[in-house]
């Protein structure tokens, strides 16, 4: 008796453009392939923009739901990936606008310190540096933050970032320059 290997998901090797056409015609399996293919990079983007894994998951789910509903309108002027990035960025920006203002640190009680022997200094320093970077990213304006995340974390080319953000490549370059400069200043003590 031969063992059957798990077959790949139907359409897994097809290009996004064809999968999107099939999905627009109601093929849920094709859309599932697109979701599987792009969800991780969209989650990374949303986490970077929102700073909260639960909010990021909600934003990406909402983005895919919106995409499913709007697939018949999708005209393939941009790659499906770029279209999904734009939908996700817009959803994240909407969620950020609706958030209550942050609570000042001075009003939050300081947590009890753990025994120095249970927490290695290196781990604490790394956690502090990560927190400092997260804080520095949160301090960037939304345009700079999204450009930085798309370029530095997603490796997206300037032209595609410009399409996602509905700006020019020159604007993207300027935002990236300012974001990098701000992050460099904020992270100076951690060098």
XYZ file of N, CA and C in Angstrom:
573
model
N 0.845 -1.190 0.000
C 0.000 0.000 0.000
C 0.881 1.240 0.000
N 0.636 2.151 -0.883
C 1.433 3.369 -0.951
C 0.772 4.471 -0.154
N 1.610 5.262 0.464
C 1.100 6.375 1.255
C 0.851 7.567 0.339
N -0.297 8.180 0.471
C -0.622 9.343 -0.355
C -0.058 10.582 0.306
N 0.649 11.361 -0.469
C 1.181 12.620 0.075
C 0.078 13.673 0.024
N 0.183 14.588 0.943
C -0.812 15.672 0.978
C -0.696 16.486 -0.300
N -1.800 16.669 -0.961
C -1.755 17.442 -2.203
C -1.724 18.920 -1.872
N -0.999 19.694 -2.664
C -0.957 21.133 -2.407
C -2.344 21.738 -2.590
N -2.546 22.864 -1.962
C -3.836 23.552 -2.070
C -4.093 23.867 -3.540
N -5.324 23.615 -4.008
C -5.628 23.899 -5.416
C -5.298 25.346 -5.765
N -4.600 25.521 -6.869
C -4.276 26.864 -7.322
C -3.058 27.458 -6.651
N -2.389 26.700 -5.778
C -1.253 27.219 -5.024
C -0.094 27.695 -5.879
N 0.008 27.182 -7.108
C 1.114 27.592 -7.968
C 0.678 28.594 -9.045
N -0.554 29.024 -8.990
C -1.065 29.988 -9.969
C -0.696 31.414 -9.563
N -0.529 32.320 -10.519
C -0.223 33.717 -10.186
C -1.417 34.404 -9.516
N -1.112 35.402 -8.732
C -2.144 36.151 -8.013
C -3.226 36.680 -8.950
N -2.817 37.187 -10.089
C -3.771 37.796 -11.031
C -4.868 36.795 -11.419
N -4.470 35.562 -11.750
C -5.449 34.543 -12.142
C -6.308 34.127 -10.947
N -5.676 33.988 -9.787
C -6.431 33.633 -8.583
C -7.465 34.717 -8.255
N -7.082 35.973 -8.428
C -7.997 37.081 -8.144
C -9.186 37.062 -9.110
N -8.930 36.745 -10.368
C -10.019 36.655 -11.351
C -10.977 35.532 -10.954
N -10.408 34.386 -10.587
C -11.250 33.262 -10.181
C -12.034 33.599 -8.911
N -11.359 34.248 -7.973
C -12.028 34.620 -6.720
C -13.159 35.606 -6.988
N -12.944 36.542 -7.893
C -13.978 37.517 -8.243
C -15.205 36.829 -8.843
N -14.976 35.665 -9.443
C -16.083 34.885 -10.013
C -16.733 33.980 -8.962
N -16.268 34.090 -7.704
C -16.884 33.333 -6.617
C -16.108 32.111 -6.164
N -14.920 31.881 -6.688
C -14.123 30.716 -6.309
C -13.454 30.970 -4.949
N -14.045 30.409 -3.903
C -13.527 30.620 -2.548
C -12.158 29.984 -2.342
N -11.893 28.866 -3.008
C -10.587 28.206 -2.868
C -9.467 29.104 -3.402
N -9.725 29.784 -4.499
C -8.714 30.692 -5.046
C -8.446 31.841 -4.070
N -9.505 32.360 -3.475
C -9.325 33.435 -2.505
C -8.573 32.922 -1.268
N -8.858 31.690 -0.864
C -8.149 31.103 0.281
C -6.647 31.015 0.012
N -6.275 30.706 -1.225
C -4.853 30.666 -1.585
C -4.244 32.062 -1.457
N -4.959 33.072 -1.920
C -4.468 34.452 -1.815
C -4.315 34.862 -0.344
N -5.282 34.487 0.477
C -5.206 34.808 1.909
C -3.981 34.140 2.520
N -3.814 32.866 2.228
C -2.674 32.133 2.776
C -1.348 32.733 2.288
N -1.300 33.112 1.061
C -0.085 33.628 0.442
C 0.323 34.988 1.022
N -0.636 35.844 1.366
C -0.322 37.225 1.730
C -0.580 37.593 3.187
N -1.212 36.726 3.945
C -1.611 37.107 5.307
C -0.427 37.424 6.205
N 0.660 36.674 6.122
C 1.785 36.911 7.036
C 2.426 38.280 6.808
N 2.648 38.659 5.567
C 3.263 39.964 5.313
C 2.314 41.099 5.686
N 1.020 40.894 5.496
C 0.051 41.918 5.886
C -0.031 42.038 7.407
N 0.087 40.919 8.109
C 0.106 40.959 9.579
C 1.330 41.718 10.087
N 2.460 41.491 9.460
C 3.677 42.207 9.845
C 3.483 43.707 9.656
N 2.917 44.087 8.536
C 2.629 45.496 8.272
C 1.682 46.061 9.328
N 0.589 45.378 9.583
C -0.413 45.868 10.533
C 0.144 45.936 11.952
N 0.943 44.950 12.359
C 1.556 45.000 13.699
C 2.472 46.201 13.818
N 3.207 46.475 12.771
C 4.096 47.639 12.795
C 3.336 48.949 12.870
N 2.192 49.001 12.218
C 1.413 50.237 12.225
C 0.599 50.414 13.501
N 0.110 49.300 14.052
C -0.798 49.392 15.190
C -0.139 49.058 16.525
N 0.960 48.295 16.485
C 1.683 47.971 17.705
C 1.006 46.948 18.593
N -0.079 46.356 18.143
C -0.828 45.423 18.960
C -1.211 44.222 18.097
N -0.800 43.006 18.468
C -1.099 41.836 17.632
C -2.597 41.600 17.409
N -3.408 41.839 18.436
C -4.845 41.609 18.286
C -5.459 42.616 17.311
N -5.069 43.878 17.437
C -5.563 44.888 16.502
C -5.088 44.587 15.083
N -3.848 44.112 14.970
C -3.295 43.786 13.650
C -4.096 42.668 13.000
N -4.412 41.632 13.765
C -5.197 40.526 13.221
C -6.578 41.008 12.781
N -7.183 41.860 13.586
C -8.498 42.407 13.237
C -8.417 43.228 11.945
N -7.374 44.050 11.836
C -7.214 44.891 10.648
C -7.037 44.042 9.394
N -6.234 42.995 9.481
C -5.984 42.145 8.317
C -7.243 41.356 7.955
N -7.956 40.855 8.961
C -9.208 40.160 8.673
C -10.198 41.098 7.985
N -10.306 42.308 8.505
C -11.195 43.295 7.888
C -10.756 43.616 6.461
N -9.444 43.700 6.253
C -8.924 44.000 4.916
C -9.275 42.879 3.933
N -9.105 41.625 4.362
C -9.447 40.508 3.471
C -10.958 40.443 3.224
N -11.742 40.725 4.237
C -13.190 40.745 4.058
C -13.585 41.831 3.058
N -12.986 42.999 3.207
C -13.246 44.096 2.274
C -12.805 43.710 0.859
N -11.646 43.075 0.751
C -11.148 42.659 -0.567
C -12.096 41.648 -1.211
N -12.596 40.692 -0.422
C -13.515 39.680 -0.953
C -14.759 40.357 -1.540
N -15.264 41.348 -0.804
C -16.465 42.057 -1.267
C -16.181 42.908 -2.499
N -14.958 43.447 -2.573
C -14.626 44.393 -3.646
C -13.895 43.742 -4.824
N -13.693 42.437 -4.790
C -12.976 41.772 -5.887
C -13.580 42.040 -7.267
N -14.904 42.083 -7.407
C -15.436 42.387 -8.749
C -15.020 43.771 -9.253
N -14.682 44.694 -8.341
C -14.236 46.040 -8.732
C -12.741 46.090 -9.044
N -11.995 45.071 -8.594
C -10.539 45.047 -8.775
C -10.211 44.967 -10.263
N -9.466 45.955 -10.764
C -9.202 46.067 -12.202
C -7.793 45.658 -12.605
N -7.023 45.133 -11.687
C -5.679 44.638 -11.973
C -4.729 45.729 -12.443
N -5.033 46.984 -12.125
C -4.112 48.072 -12.464
C -2.847 47.943 -11.631
N -2.988 47.386 -10.456
C -1.847 47.108 -9.572
C -1.855 45.617 -9.274
N -0.725 45.128 -8.788
C -0.673 43.734 -8.381
C -1.641 43.513 -7.224
N -2.123 42.294 -7.083
C -3.039 41.980 -5.991
C -2.384 42.311 -4.650
N -1.121 41.976 -4.512
C -0.392 42.244 -3.265
C -0.423 43.732 -2.932
N -0.165 44.565 -3.910
C -0.163 46.013 -3.705
C -1.556 46.493 -3.331
N -2.564 45.961 -3.992
C -3.945 46.310 -3.687
C -4.283 45.944 -2.244
N -3.839 44.767 -1.799
C -4.109 44.332 -0.421
C -3.346 45.202 0.586
N -2.123 45.591 0.251
C -1.375 46.482 1.141
C -2.133 47.795 1.307
N -2.660 48.329 0.232
C -3.388 49.597 0.300
C -4.625 49.456 1.183
N -5.371 48.386 1.005
C -6.565 48.165 1.821
C -6.177 48.034 3.294
N -5.104 47.292 3.567
C -4.662 47.084 4.948
C -4.167 48.383 5.570
N -3.391 49.158 4.836
C -2.911 50.453 5.348
C -4.097 51.349 5.684
N -5.066 51.424 4.795
C -6.246 52.257 5.052
C -6.994 51.788 6.288
N -7.122 50.477 6.452
C -7.819 49.931 7.625
C -7.051 50.272 8.903
N -5.733 50.138 8.869
C -4.905 50.465 10.040
C -5.013 51.947 10.399
N -4.990 52.808 9.399
C -5.103 54.246 9.656
C -6.464 54.579 10.270
N -7.496 53.926 9.785
C -8.830 54.140 10.355
C -8.871 53.683 11.812
N -8.280 52.541 12.087
C -8.270 52.032 13.463
C -7.484 52.959 14.379
N -6.381 53.505 13.892
C -5.576 54.422 14.716
C -6.355 55.703 15.028
N -7.115 56.190 14.064
C -7.904 57.405 14.295
C -8.996 57.172 15.335
N -9.520 55.975 15.387
C -10.616 55.666 16.302
C -10.149 55.274 17.703
N -8.863 55.077 17.874
C -8.327 54.685 19.179
C -8.462 55.809 20.185
N -8.672 55.434 21.447
C -8.630 56.481 22.471
C -7.192 56.964 22.630
N -7.008 58.194 23.111
C -5.649 58.696 23.271
C -4.878 57.833 24.280
N -3.562 57.719 24.091
C -2.774 56.882 25.003
C -2.755 57.460 26.416
N -2.644 56.565 27.384
C -2.570 56.960 28.787
C -1.132 57.371 29.080
N -0.923 58.551 29.671
C 0.440 58.968 29.992
C 1.099 57.988 30.965
N 2.377 57.738 30.778
C 3.094 56.805 31.634
C 3.084 57.236 33.090
N 3.002 58.524 33.345
C 3.027 59.005 34.717
C 1.795 58.561 35.507
N 0.715 58.167 34.819
C -0.496 57.739 35.515
C -0.555 56.231 35.720
N 0.393 55.496 35.143
C 0.405 54.049 35.263
C 1.351 53.658 36.384
N 0.884 52.777 37.268
C 1.727 52.319 38.372
C 2.887 51.505 37.828
N 4.044 51.683 38.438
C 5.224 50.943 38.013
C 5.121 49.512 38.512
N 5.380 48.529 37.643
C 5.266 47.135 38.078
C 6.349 46.791 39.095
N 6.040 45.814 39.921
C 7.015 45.365 40.914
C 8.212 44.771 40.194
N 9.392 45.054 40.701
C 10.599 44.545 40.055
C 10.829 43.102 40.452
N 11.280 42.328 39.489
C 11.598 40.920 39.745
C 12.977 40.823 40.381
N 13.229 39.727 41.026
C 14.524 39.475 41.636
C 15.602 39.568 40.552
N 16.670 40.274 40.822
C 17.732 40.498 39.836
C 18.329 39.189 39.333
N 18.265 38.154 40.133
C 18.869 36.881 39.739
C 17.981 36.114 38.759
N 16.695 36.421 38.687
C 15.804 35.677 37.795
C 15.749 36.264 36.395
N 16.145 37.519 36.233
C 16.099 38.169 34.928
C 17.505 38.559 34.505
N 18.062 37.900 33.500
C 19.396 38.282 33.044
C 19.406 39.717 32.511
N 20.468 40.397 32.790
C 20.595 41.797 32.377
C 20.498 41.943 30.862
N 21.060 41.009 30.140
C 21.035 41.102 28.680
C 19.612 41.034 28.134
N 18.820 40.147 28.692
C 17.433 40.024 28.257
C 16.668 41.314 28.543
N 16.917 41.886 29.700
C 16.253 43.138 30.063
C 16.671 44.265 29.134
N 17.946 44.304 28.806
C 18.436 45.348 27.904
C 17.831 45.184 26.513
N 17.751 43.942 26.049
C 17.162 43.689 24.737
C 15.681 44.059 24.731
N 14.977 43.717 25.802
C 13.558 44.085 25.899
C 13.399 45.600 25.894
N 14.288 46.289 26.605
C 14.216 47.749 26.662
C 14.493 48.364 25.287
N 15.453 47.803 24.561
C 15.765 48.311 23.225
C 14.586 48.075 22.273
N 13.965 46.908 22.377
C 12.796 46.610 21.544
C 11.653 47.562 21.871
N 11.459 47.800 23.156
C 10.408 48.735 23.573
C 10.719 50.146 23.070
N 11.998 50.527 23.119
C 12.389 51.856 22.640
C 12.133 51.989 21.146
N 12.434 50.941 20.382
C 12.176 50.969 18.942
C 10.671 51.039 18.672
N 9.892 50.252 19.395
C 8.430 50.294 19.230
C 7.898 51.685 19.534
N 8.410 52.278 20.599
C 7.977 53.632 20.967
C 8.390 54.635 19.886
N 9.627 54.497 19.398
C 10.108 55.417 18.361
C 9.271 55.282 17.085
N 8.904 54.048 16.721
C 8.047 53.846 15.551
C 6.669 54.470 15.769
N 6.151 54.333 16.981
C 4.837 54.892 17.293
C 4.854 56.418 17.230
N 6.017 57.022 17.461
C 6.137 58.478 17.437
C 6.205 59.046 16.020
N 6.531 58.201 15.044
C 6.570 58.668 13.655
C 5.154 58.985 13.198
N 5.029 59.935 12.271
C 3.688 60.162 11.732
C 3.319 58.950 10.871
N 2.033 58.777 10.638
C 1.539 57.571 9.969
C 2.180 57.353 8.599
N 2.373 58.409 7.837
C 2.976 58.277 6.509
C 4.411 57.774 6.574
N 5.181 58.321 7.507
C 6.564 57.868 7.661
C 6.600 56.414 8.136
N 5.747 56.076 9.103
C 5.735 54.729 9.668
C 5.395 53.697 8.595
N 4.350 53.948 7.804
C 3.964 52.961 6.802
C 5.054 52.817 5.738
N 5.662 53.908 5.325
C 6.754 53.824 4.339
C 7.932 53.038 4.900
N 8.280 53.287 6.161
C 9.407 52.591 6.786
C 9.118 51.098 6.897
N 7.917 50.742 7.322
C 7.562 49.329 7.474
C 7.577 48.624 6.127
N 6.977 49.250 5.119
C 6.922 48.618 3.803
C 8.320 48.450 3.199
N 9.200 49.411 3.435
C 10.549 49.337 2.860
C 11.469 48.437 3.680
N 11.539 48.698 4.987
C 12.525 48.022 5.821
C 12.089 46.634 6.277
N 10.824 46.440 6.545
C 10.366 45.136 7.015
C 9.832 44.261 5.888
N 9.233 44.888 4.870
C 8.662 44.117 3.776
C 9.562 44.094 2.540
N 10.556 44.978 2.484
C 11.466 45.006 1.340
C 10.811 45.468 0.052
N 9.749 46.233 0.163
C 8.995 46.667 -1.011
C 9.754 47.779 -1.747
N 9.750 47.767 -3.078
C 10.410 48.839 -3.837
C 9.654 50.167 -3.708
N 10.394 51.265 -3.920
C 9.818 52.603 -3.775
C 8.568 52.798 -4.634
N 8.615 52.313 -5.848
C 7.488 52.498 -6.763
C 6.219 51.852 -6.214
N 6.354 50.652 -5.661
C 5.197 49.951 -5.113
C 4.700 50.641 -3.836
N 5.625 51.128 -3.019
C 5.234 51.865 -1.813
C 4.446 53.109 -2.216
N 4.910 53.784 -3.238
C 4.206 54.978 -3.721
C 2.788 54.622 -4.152
N 2.639 53.489 -4.803
C 1.307 53.063 -5.233
C 0.422 52.743 -4.025
N 0.972 52.032 -3.051
C 0.214 51.668 -1.849
C -0.225 52.921 -1.093
N 0.676 53.875 -0.962
C 0.385 55.076 -0.170
C -0.259 56.193 -0.990
N -0.412 55.955 -2.282
C -1.012 56.948 -3.197
C -0.239 58.267 -3.179
N 1.080 58.133 -3.224
C 1.956 59.298 -3.276
C 2.969 59.079 -4.393
N 3.906 60.003 -4.519
C 4.959 59.853 -5.516
C 6.156 59.132 -4.895
N 7.027 58.641 -5.761
C 8.253 58.003 -5.264
C 9.090 59.015 -4.489
N 9.093 60.253 -4.925
C 9.850 61.301 -4.237
C 9.316 61.499 -2.816
N 8.008 61.486 -2.659
C 7.402 61.616 -1.333
C 7.798 60.437 -0.457
N 7.783 59.238 -1.025
C 8.186 58.037 -0.283
C 9.630 58.181 0.187
N 10.510 58.612 -0.708
C 11.928 58.778 -0.338
C 12.083 59.809 0.786
N 11.333 60.903 0.708
C 11.399 61.928 1.746
C 10.901 61.407 3.086
N 9.797 60.678 3.057
C 9.262 60.113 4.300
C 10.235 59.107 4.911
N 10.840 58.297 4.058
C 11.813 57.323 4.553
C 13.028 58.018 5.157
N 13.491 59.071 4.510
C 14.634 59.815 5.032
C 14.319 60.359 6.423
N 13.159 61.001 6.546
C 12.776 61.575 7.847
C 12.551 60.485 8.898
N 11.941 59.377 8.502
C 11.705 58.274 9.440
C 13.025 57.694 9.927
N 13.939 57.452 9.001
C 15.245 56.887 9.392
C 16.005 57.828 10.309
N 15.950 59.128 9.995
C 16.634 60.109 10.824
C 16.033 60.137 12.233
N 14.717 60.132 12.326
C 14.050 60.137 13.637
C 14.374 58.870 14.429
N 14.344 57.726 13.753
C 14.643 56.471 14.438
C 16.101 56.415 14.880
N 16.992 56.939 14.039
C 18.410 56.967 14.393
C 18.629 57.818 15.648
N 17.968 58.963 15.713
C 18.089 59.823 16.900
C 17.517 59.144 18.131
N 16.340 58.531 17.977
C 15.674 57.888 19.108
C 16.456 56.682 19.609
N 17.121 55.987 18.702
C 17.841 54.779 19.094
C 19.315 55.038 19.376
N 19.743 56.286 19.348
C 21.134 56.630 19.612
C 21.693 56.008 20.889
N 20.978 56.067 22.012
C 21.505 55.464 23.236
C 21.675 53.950 23.167
N 21.080 53.313 22.212
C 21.141 51.850 22.130
C 22.224 51.348 21.198
N 23.021 52.219 20.690
C 24.109 51.782 19.789
C 25.257 51.243 20.566
